[in-house]
PDB file of C-alpha atoms in Angstrom:
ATOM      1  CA  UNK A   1      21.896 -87.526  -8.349  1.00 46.00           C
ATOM      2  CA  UNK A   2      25.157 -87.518 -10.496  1.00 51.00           C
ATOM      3  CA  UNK A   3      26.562 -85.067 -12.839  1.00 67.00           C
ATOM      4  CA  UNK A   4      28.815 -86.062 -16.248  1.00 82.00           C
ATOM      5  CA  UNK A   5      30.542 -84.380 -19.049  1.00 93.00           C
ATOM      6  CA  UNK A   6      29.147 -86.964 -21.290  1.00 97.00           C
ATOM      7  CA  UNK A   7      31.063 -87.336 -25.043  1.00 98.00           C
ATOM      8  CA  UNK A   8      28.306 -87.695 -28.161  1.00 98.00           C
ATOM      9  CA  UNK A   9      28.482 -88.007 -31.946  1.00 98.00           C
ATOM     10  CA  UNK A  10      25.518 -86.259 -33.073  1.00 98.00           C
ATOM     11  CA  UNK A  11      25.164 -84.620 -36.619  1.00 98.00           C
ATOM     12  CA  UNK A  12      28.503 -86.068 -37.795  1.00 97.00           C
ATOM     13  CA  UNK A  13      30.653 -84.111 -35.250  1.00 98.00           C
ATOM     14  CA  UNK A  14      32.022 -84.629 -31.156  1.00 98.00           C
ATOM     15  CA  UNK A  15      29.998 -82.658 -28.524  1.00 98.00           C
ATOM     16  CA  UNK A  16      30.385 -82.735 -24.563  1.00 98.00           C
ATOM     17  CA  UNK A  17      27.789 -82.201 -22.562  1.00 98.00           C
ATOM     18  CA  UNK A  18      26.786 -81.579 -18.934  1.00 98.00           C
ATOM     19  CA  UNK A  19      24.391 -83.844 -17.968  1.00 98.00           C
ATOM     20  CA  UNK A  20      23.024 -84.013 -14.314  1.00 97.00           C
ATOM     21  CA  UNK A  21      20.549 -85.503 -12.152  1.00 97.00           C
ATOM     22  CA  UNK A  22      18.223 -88.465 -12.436  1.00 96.00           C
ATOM     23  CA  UNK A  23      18.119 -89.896 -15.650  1.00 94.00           C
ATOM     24  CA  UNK A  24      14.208 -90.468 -15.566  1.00 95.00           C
ATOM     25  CA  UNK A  25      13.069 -87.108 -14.748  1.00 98.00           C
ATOM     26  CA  UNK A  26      11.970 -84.092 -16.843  1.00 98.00           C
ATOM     27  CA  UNK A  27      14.640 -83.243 -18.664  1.00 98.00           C
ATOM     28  CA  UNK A  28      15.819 -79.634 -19.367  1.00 98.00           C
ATOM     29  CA  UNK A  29      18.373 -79.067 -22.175  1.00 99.00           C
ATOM     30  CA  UNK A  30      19.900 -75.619 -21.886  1.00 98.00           C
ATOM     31  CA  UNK A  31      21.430 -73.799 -24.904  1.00 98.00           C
ATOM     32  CA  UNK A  32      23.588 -71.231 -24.707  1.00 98.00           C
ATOM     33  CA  UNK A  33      24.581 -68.084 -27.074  1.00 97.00           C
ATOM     34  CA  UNK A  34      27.853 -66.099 -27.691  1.00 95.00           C
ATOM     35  CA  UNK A  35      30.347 -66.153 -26.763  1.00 93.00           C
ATOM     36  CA  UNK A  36      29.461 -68.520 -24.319  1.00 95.00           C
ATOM     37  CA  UNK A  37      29.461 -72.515 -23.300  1.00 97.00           C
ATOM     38  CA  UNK A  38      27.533 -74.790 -21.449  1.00 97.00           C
ATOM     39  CA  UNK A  39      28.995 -73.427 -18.101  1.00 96.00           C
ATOM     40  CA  UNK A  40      26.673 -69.566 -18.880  1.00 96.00           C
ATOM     41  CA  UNK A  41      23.968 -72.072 -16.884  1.00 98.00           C
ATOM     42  CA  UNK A  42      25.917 -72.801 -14.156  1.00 96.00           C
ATOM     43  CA  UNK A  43      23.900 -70.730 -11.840  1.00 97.00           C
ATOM     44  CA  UNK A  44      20.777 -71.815 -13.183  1.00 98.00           C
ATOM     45  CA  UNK A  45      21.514 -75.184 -12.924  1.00 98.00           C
ATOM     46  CA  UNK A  46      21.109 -75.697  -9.062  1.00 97.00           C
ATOM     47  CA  UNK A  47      17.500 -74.480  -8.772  1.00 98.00           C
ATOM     48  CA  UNK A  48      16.640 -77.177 -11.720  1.00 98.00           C
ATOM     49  CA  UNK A  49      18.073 -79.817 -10.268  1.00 98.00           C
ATOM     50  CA  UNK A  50      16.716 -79.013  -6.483  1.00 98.00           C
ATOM     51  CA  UNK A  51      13.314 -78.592  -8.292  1.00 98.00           C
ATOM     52  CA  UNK A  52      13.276 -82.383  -9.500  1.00 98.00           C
ATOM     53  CA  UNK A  53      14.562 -81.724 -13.243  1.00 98.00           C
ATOM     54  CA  UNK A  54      17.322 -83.536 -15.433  1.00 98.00           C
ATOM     55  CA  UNK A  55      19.288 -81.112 -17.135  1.00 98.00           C
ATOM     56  CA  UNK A  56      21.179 -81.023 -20.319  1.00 98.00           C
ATOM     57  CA  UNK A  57      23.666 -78.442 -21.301  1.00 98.00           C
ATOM     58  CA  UNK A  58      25.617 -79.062 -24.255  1.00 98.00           C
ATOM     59  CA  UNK A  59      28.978 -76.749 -25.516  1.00 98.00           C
ATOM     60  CA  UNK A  60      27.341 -75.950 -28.691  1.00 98.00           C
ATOM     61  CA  UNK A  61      29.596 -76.175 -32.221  1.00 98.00           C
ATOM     62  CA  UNK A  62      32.071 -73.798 -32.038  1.00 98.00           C
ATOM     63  CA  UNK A  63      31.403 -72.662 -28.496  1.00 97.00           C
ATOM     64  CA  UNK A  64      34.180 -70.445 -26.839  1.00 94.00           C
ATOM     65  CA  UNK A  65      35.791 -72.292 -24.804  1.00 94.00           C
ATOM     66  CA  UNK A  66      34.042 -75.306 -24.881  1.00 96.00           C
ATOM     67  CA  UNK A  67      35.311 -78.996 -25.653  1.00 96.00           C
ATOM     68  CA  UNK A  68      32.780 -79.896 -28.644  1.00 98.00           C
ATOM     69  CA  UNK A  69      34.111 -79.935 -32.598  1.00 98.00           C
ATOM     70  CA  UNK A  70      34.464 -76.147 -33.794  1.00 97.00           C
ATOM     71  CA  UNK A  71      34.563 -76.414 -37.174  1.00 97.00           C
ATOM     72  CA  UNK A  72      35.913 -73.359 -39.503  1.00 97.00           C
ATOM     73  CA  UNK A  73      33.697 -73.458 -42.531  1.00 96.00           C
ATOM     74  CA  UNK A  74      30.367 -70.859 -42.492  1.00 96.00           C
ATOM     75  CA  UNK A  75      28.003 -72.972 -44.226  1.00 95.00           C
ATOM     76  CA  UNK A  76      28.121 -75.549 -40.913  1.00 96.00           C
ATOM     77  CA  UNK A  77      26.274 -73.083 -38.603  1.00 98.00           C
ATOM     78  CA  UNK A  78      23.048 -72.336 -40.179  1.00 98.00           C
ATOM     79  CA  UNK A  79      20.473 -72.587 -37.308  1.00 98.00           C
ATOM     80  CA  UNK A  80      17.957 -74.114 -39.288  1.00 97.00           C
ATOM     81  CA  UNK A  81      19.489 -76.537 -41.402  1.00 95.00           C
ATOM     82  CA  UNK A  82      21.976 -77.708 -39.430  1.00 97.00           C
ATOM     83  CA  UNK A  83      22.157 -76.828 -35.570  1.00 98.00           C
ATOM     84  CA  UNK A  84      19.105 -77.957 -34.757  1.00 98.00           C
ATOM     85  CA  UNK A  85      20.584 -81.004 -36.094  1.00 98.00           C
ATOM     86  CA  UNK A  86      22.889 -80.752 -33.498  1.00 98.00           C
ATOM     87  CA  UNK A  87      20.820 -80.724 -30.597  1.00 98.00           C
ATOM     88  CA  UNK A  88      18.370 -83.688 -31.937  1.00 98.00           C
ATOM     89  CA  UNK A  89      20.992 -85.343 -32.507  1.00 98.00           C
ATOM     90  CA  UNK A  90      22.306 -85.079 -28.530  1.00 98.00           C
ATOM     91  CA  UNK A  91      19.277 -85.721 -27.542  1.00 98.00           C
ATOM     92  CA  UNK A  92      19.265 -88.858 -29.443  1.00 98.00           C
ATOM     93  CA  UNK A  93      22.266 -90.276 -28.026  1.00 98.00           C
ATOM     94  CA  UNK A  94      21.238 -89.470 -24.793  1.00 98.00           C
ATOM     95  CA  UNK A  95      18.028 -91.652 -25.243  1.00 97.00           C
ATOM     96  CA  UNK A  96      15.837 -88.231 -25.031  1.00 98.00           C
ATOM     97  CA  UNK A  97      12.599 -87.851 -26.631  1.00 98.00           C
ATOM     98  CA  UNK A  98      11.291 -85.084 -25.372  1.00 98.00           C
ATOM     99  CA  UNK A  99      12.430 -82.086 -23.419  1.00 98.00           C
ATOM    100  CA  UNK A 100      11.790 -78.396 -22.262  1.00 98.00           C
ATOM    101  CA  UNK A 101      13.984 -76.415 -24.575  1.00 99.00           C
ATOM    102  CA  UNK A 102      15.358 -73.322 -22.847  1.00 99.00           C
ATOM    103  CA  UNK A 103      17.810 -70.838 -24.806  1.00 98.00           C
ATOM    104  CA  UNK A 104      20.149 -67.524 -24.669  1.00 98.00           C
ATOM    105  CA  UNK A 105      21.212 -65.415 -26.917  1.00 97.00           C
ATOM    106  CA  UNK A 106      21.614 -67.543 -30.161  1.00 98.00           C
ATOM    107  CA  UNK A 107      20.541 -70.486 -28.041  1.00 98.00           C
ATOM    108  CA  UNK A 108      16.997 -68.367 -28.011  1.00 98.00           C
ATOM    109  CA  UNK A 109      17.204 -68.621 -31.719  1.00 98.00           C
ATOM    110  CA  UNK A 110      17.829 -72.078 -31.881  1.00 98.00           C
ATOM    111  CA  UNK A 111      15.479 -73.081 -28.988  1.00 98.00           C
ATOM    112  CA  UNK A 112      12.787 -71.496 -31.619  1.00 98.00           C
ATOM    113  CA  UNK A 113      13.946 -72.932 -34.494  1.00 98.00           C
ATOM    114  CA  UNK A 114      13.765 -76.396 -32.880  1.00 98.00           C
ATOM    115  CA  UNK A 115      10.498 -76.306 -31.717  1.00 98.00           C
ATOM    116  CA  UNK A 116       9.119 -75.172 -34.600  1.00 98.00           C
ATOM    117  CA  UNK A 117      11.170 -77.733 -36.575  1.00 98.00           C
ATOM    118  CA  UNK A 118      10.948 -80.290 -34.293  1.00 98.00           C
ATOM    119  CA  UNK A 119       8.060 -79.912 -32.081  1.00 98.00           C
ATOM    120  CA  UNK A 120       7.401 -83.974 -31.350  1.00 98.00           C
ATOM    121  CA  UNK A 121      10.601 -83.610 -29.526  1.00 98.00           C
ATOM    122  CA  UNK A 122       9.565 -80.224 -27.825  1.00 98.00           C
ATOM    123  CA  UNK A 123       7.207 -80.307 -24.206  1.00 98.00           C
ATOM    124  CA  UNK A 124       7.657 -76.356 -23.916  1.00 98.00           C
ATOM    125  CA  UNK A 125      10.347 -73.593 -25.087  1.00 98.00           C
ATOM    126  CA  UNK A 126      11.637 -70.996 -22.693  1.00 98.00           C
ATOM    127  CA  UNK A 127      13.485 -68.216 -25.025  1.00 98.00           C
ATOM    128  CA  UNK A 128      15.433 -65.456 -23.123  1.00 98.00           C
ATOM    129  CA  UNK A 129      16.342 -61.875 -25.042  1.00 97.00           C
ATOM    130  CA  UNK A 130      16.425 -62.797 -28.485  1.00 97.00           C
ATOM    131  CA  UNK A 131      12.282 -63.495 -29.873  1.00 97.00           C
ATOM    132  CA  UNK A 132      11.773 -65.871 -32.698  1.00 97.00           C
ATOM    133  CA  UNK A 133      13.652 -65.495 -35.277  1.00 97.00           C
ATOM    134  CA  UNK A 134      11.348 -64.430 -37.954  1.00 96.00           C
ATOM    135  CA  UNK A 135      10.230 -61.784 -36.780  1.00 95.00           C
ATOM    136  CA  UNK A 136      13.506 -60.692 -35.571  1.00 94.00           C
ATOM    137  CA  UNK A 137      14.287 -58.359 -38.262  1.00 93.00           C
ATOM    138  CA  UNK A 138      11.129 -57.653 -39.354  1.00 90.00           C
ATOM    139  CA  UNK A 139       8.040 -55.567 -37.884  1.00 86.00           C
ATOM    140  CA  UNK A 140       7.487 -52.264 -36.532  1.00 90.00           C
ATOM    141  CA  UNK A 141      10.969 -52.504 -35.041  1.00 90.00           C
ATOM    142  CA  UNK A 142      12.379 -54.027 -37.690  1.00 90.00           C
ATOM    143  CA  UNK A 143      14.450 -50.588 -38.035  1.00 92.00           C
ATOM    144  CA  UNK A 144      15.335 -50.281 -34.544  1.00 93.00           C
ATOM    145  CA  UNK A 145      16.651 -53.424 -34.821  1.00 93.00           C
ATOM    146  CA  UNK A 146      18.624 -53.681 -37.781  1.00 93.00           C
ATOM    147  CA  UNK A 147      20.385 -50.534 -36.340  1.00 91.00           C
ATOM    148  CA  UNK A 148      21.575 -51.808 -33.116  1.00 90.00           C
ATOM    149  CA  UNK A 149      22.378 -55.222 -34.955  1.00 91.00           C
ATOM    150  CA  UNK A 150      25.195 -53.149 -36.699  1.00 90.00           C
ATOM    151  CA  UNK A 151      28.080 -55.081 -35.347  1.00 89.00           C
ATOM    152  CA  UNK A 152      26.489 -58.366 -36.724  1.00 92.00           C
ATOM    153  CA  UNK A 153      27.504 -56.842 -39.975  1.00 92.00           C
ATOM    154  CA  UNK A 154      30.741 -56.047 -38.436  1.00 89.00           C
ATOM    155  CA  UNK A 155      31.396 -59.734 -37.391  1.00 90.00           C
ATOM    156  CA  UNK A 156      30.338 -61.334 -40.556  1.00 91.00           C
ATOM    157  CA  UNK A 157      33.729 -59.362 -42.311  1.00 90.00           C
ATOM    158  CA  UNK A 158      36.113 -61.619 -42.631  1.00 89.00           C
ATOM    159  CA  UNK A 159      39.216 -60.885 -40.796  1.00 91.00           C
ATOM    160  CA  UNK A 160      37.466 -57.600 -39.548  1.00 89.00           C
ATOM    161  CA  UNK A 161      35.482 -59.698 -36.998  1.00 89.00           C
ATOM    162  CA  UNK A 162      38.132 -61.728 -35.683  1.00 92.00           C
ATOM    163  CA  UNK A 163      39.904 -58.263 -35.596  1.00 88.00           C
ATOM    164  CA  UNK A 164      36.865 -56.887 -33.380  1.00 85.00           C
ATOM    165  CA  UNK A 165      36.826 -59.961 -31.003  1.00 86.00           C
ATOM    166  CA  UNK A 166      40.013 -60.519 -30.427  1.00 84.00           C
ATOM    167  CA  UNK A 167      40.838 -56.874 -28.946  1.00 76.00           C
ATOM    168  CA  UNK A 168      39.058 -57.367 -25.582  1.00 65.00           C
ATOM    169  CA  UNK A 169      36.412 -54.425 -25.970  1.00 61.00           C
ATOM    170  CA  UNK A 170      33.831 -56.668 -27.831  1.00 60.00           C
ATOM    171  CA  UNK A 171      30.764 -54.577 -26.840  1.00 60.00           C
ATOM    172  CA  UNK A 172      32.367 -51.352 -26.065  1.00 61.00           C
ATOM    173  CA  UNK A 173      29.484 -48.952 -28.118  1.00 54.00           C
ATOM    174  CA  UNK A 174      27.362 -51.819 -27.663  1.00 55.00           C
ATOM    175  CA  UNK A 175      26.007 -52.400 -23.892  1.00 58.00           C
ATOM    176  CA  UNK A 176      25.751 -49.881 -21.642  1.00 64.00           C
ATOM    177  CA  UNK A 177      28.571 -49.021 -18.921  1.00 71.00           C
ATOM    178  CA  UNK A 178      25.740 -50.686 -16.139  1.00 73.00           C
ATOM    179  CA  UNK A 179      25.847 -53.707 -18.162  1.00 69.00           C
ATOM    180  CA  UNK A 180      29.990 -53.689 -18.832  1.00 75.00           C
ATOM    181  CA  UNK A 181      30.065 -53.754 -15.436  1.00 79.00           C
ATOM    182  CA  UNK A 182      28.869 -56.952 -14.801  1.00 79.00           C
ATOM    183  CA  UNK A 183      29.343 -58.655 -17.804  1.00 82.00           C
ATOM    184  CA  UNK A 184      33.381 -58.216 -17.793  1.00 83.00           C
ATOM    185  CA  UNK A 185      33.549 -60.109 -14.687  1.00 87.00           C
ATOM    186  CA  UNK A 186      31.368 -62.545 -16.272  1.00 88.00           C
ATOM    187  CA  UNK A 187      33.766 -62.767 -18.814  1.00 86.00           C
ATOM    188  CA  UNK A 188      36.606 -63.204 -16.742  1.00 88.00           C
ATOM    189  CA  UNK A 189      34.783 -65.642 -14.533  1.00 90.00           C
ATOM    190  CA  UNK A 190      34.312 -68.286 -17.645  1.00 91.00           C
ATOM    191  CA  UNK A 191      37.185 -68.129 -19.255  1.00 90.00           C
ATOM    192  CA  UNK A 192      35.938 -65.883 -22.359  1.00 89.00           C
ATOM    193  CA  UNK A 193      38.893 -63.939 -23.051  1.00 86.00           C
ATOM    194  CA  UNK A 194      41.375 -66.361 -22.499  1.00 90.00           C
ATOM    195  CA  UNK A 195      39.362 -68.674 -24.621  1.00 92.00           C
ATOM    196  CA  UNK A 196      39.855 -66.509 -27.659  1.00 90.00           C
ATOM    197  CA  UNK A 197      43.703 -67.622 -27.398  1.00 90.00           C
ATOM    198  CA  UNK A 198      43.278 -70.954 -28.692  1.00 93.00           C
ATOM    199  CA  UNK A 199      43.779 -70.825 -32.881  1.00 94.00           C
ATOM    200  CA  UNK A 200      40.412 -70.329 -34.843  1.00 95.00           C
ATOM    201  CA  UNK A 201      38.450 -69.922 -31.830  1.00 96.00           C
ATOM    202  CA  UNK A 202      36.931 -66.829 -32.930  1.00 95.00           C
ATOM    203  CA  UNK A 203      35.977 -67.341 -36.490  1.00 96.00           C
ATOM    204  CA  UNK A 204      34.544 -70.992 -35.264  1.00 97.00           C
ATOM    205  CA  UNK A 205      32.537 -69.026 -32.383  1.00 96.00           C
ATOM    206  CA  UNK A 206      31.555 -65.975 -35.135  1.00 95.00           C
ATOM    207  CA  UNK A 207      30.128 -67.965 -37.339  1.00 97.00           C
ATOM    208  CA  UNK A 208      26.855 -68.483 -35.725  1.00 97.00           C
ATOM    209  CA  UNK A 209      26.937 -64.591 -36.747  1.00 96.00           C
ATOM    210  CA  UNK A 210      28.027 -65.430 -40.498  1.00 97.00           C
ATOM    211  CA  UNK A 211      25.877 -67.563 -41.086  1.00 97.00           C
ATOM    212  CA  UNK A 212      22.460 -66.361 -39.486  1.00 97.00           C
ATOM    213  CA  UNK A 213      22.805 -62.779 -39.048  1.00 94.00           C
ATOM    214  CA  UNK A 214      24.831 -61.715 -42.293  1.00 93.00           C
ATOM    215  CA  UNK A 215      23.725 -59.525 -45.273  1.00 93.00           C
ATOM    216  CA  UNK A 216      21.101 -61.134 -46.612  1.00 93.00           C
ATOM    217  CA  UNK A 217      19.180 -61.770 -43.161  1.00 93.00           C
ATOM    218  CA  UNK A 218      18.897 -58.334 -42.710  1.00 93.00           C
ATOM    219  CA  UNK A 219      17.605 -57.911 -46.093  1.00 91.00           C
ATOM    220  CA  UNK A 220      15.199 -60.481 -46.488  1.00 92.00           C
ATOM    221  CA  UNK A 221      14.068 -59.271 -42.505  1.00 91.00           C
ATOM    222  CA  UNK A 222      14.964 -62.789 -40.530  1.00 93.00           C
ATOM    223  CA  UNK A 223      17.535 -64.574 -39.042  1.00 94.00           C
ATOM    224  CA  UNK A 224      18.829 -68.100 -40.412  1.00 94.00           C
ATOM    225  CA  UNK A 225      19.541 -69.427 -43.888  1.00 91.00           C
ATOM    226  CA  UNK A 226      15.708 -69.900 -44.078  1.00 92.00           C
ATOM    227  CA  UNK A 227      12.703 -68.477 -42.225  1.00 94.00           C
ATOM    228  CA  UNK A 228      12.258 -70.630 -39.091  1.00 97.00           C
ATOM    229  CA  UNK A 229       8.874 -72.464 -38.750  1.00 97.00           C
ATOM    230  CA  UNK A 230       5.735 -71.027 -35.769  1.00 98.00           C
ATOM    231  CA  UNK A 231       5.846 -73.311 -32.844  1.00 98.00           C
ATOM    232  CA  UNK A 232       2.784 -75.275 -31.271  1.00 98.00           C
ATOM    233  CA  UNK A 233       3.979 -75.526 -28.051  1.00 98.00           C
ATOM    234  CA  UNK A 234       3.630 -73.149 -24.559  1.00 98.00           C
ATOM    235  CA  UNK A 235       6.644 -70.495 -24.719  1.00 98.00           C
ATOM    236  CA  UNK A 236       7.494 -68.167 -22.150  1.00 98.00           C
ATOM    237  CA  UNK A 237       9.645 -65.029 -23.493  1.00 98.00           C
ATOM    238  CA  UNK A 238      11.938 -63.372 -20.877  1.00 98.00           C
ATOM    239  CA  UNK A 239      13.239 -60.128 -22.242  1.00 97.00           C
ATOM    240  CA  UNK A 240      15.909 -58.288 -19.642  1.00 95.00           C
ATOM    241  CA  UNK A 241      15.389 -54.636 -19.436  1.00 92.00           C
ATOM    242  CA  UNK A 242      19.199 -54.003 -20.003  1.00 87.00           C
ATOM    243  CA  UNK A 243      19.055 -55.559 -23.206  1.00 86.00           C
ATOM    244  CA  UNK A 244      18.732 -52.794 -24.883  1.00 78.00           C
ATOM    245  CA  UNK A 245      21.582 -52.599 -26.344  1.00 81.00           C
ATOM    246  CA  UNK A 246      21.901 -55.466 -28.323  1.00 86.00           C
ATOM    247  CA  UNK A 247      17.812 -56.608 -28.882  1.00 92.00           C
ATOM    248  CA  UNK A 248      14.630 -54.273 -29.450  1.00 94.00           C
ATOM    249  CA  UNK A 249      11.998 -54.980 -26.703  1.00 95.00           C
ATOM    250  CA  UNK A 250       9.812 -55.533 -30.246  1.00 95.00           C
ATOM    251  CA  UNK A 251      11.230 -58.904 -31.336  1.00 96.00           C
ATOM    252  CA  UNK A 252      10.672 -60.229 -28.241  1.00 96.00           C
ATOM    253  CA  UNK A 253       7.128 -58.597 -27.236  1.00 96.00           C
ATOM    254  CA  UNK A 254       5.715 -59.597 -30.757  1.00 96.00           C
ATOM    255  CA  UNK A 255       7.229 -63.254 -31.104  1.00 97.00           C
ATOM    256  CA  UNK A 256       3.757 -64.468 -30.303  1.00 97.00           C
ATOM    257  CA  UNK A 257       2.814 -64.300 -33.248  1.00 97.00           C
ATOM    258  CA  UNK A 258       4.549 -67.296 -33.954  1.00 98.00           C
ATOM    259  CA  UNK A 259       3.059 -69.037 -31.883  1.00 98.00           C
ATOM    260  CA  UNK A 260       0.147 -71.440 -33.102  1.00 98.00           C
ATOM    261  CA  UNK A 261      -3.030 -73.000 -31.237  1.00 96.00           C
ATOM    262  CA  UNK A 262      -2.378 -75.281 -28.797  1.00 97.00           C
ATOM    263  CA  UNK A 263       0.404 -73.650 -28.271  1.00 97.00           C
ATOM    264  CA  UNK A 264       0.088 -70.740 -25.597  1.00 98.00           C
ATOM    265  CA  UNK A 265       2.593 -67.082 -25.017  1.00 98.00           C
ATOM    266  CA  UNK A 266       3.481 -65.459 -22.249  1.00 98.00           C
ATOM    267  CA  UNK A 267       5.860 -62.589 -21.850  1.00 98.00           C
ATOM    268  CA  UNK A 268       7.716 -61.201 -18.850  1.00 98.00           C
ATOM    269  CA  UNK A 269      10.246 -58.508 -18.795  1.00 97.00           C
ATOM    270  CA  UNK A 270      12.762 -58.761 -15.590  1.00 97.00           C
ATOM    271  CA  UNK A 271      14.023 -55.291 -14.446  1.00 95.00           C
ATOM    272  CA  UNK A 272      18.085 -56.149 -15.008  1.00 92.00           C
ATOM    273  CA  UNK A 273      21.127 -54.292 -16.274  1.00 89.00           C
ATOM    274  CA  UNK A 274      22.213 -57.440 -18.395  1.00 90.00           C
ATOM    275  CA  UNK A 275      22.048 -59.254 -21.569  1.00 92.00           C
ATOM    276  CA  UNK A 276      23.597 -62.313 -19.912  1.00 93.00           C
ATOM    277  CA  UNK A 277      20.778 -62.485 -16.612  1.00 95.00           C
ATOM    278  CA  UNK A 278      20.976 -66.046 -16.376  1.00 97.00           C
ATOM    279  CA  UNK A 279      24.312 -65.788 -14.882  1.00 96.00           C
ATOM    280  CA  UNK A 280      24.839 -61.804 -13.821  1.00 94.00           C
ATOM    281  CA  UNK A 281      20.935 -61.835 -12.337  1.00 95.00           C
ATOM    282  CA  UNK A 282      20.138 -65.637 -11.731  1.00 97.00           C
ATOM    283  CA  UNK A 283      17.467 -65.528  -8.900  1.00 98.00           C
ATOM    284  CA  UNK A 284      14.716 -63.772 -10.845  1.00 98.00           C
ATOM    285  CA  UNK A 285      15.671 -65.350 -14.071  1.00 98.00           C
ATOM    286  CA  UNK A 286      15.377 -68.966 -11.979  1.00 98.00           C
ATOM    287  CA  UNK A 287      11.309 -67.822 -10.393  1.00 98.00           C
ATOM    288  CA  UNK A 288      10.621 -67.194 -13.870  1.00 98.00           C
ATOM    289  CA  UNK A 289      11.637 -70.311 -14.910  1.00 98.00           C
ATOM    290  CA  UNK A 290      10.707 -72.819 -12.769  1.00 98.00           C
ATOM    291  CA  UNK A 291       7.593 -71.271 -12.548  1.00 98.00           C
ATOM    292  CA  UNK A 292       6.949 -71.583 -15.768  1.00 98.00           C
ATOM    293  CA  UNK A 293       8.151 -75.405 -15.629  1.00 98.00           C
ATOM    294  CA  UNK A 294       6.131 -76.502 -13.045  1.00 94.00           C
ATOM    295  CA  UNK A 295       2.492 -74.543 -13.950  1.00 89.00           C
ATOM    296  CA  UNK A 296       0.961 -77.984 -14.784  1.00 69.00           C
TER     297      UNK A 296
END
C-alpha cells in the first residue's frame, strides 16, 4: 500500500494529488471546500484505506495552500462548466473510470455537479453540509439561506473580500464561538492562515465564491454559472448540526429531490459543533461513511 503526491495535467492546468493505496481497488476521490486542500481529509483518510479503498484527494484550483495551478481570472471557477472538468480530467490521467465521489463544503457542490454531469463516471456521491446546488438557494429556506449566505456577497467584492480574508477573523459573525473553537486550531493545524501570505492566494481561493455564489446566483435561486443537473446515483447527505451558521438544515434535508430513479437518498444529521467535521469530528463522520460505502 503506497501513498504519492502524484503531478497531472487535467483541464489545461497542473494539479497534485494524494493518491494512496492499491491501485486496483475502489477508488474514493475526496474533494475539498474553502479554504481548504487536499490535506482537510487527512483524518478521514486512514479509515478508507484500512477499509480496503483507493483514495484520491486532489488540491483543487486555487486551493489555499495547495500545490495545483491557482489561476486569478473569475470566469475559470465555474463549478459546472469548468471544475468538474477538473476532476474528470484527474481522474483521467489517473486511468479512473469510475469512483465514489465524496465532497465538503464547495467540494459538496462539485461532488453534485459531477454526478449529475457526469454520472458514467460516478458509482455513488457522498455530499457533506452543503445539498445540491439547485436547490441551494431556492425552497422554503431559500430566505434563510440567502441571509446567512451574506458574506458570499461580501467575498465576491473585489478588493473587499481579499480585505475580509486576509484579516484573520474570516467567520467572526459567522460560526458560532463552539465552532471558532475548534475550527481556529484547525486552521492553524493546516497551514490556512499562513497560506494566505503567498501573493494572490486569496482572490485565486475566493473565486470559487465569485464565480458560483455571486449576485446573480442568489437571484436566479442556485449556485453555479448554470443550474446543475439531478443525479441517478445513491447519495448519502451528512448535514453537521453546527452548521448552522453558514448552511440551512433545508438545502441539505430537501436535496433529494434531485435525486432521480435508480438513484436512492438518504440523510443523516451528526450531532457536531463544526462545519469542517471531517477533520474537527472525524470518527462519526468516518461510520457514516464507510457505512455507506460498503452497504452492498
Amino acid at each position: 500500500m503506497s501513498a504519492e503526491r502524484k503531478h497531472v495535467k487535467a483541464n489545461g492546468l497542473n494539479f497534485v494529488v494524494t493518491d494512496q493505496g492499491d491501485a486496483g481497488a475502489s477508488p474514493v476521490v475526496l474533494l475539498h471546500g474553502f479554504p481548504n486542500n487536499a490535506n482537510m481529509w487527512q483524518k478521514q483518510t486512514g479509515p478508507l484505506l484500512k477499509a480496503g479503498f483507493r483514495v484520491i484527494a486532489p488540491d483543487l484550483r486555487g486551493a489555499l495552500g495547495g500545490q495545483s495551478d491557482a489561476p486569478q481570472e473569475v470566469e475559470g471557477y465555474g463549478i459546472t462548466n469548468s471544475i468538474v472538468k477538473d476532476v474528470a480530467g484527474i481522474m483521467d490521467a489517473l486511468h479512473i473510470q469510475k469512483a465514489h465521489i465524496v465532497g465538503h463544503d464547495w467540494g459538496s457542490a462539485l461532488a453534485w455537479a459531477f454526478a449529475g454531469i457526469y454520472p458514467d463516471r460516478t458509482l455513488d456521491l457522498i455530499a457533506m453540509s452543503v445539498g445540491h446546488p439547485t436547490g441551494y438557494f431556492s425552497g422554503d429556506h431559500r430566505g434563510d439561506q440567502k441571509q446567512k449566505s451574506w458574506y458570499m456577497l461580501l467575498l465576491s467584492v473585489p478588493g473587499k473580500g481579499e480585505e475580509c480574508i486576509s484579516s484573520g477573523n474570516m467567520f467572526d459573525g459567522i460560526a458560532t464561538k463552539e465552532a471558532q473553537a475548534v475550527e481556529q486550531p484547525m486552521f492553524e493545524e493546516l497551514g490556512v492562515m499562513e497560506a494566505m501570505k503567498k501573493p494572490g492566494a486569496i482572490t485565486a481561493a475566493i473565486n470559487w465564491y465569485r464565480a458560483n455564489g455571486n449576485a446573480q446566483c442568489f437571484l436566479e435561486g442556485h449556485m453555479c454559472p448554470a443550474k446543475a443537473p439531478s443525479v441517478s446515483c445513491d447519495v448519502l447527505q451528512i448535514f453537521p448540526s453546527g452548521d448552522v451558521g453558514f448552511c440551512t438544515e433545508g438545502q441539505a434535508k430537501t436535496s433529494g429531490q434531485f435525486v432521480k430513479s435508480p438513484g436512492t437518498f438518504r440523510y443523516e444529521r451528526v450531532e457536531t459543533p463544526s462545519h469542517f467535521a471531517p477533520y474537527t469530528d472525524p470518527e462519526p463522520i468516518s461510520k457514516l461513511v464507510l457505512s455507506f460505502l460498503k452497504r452492498q
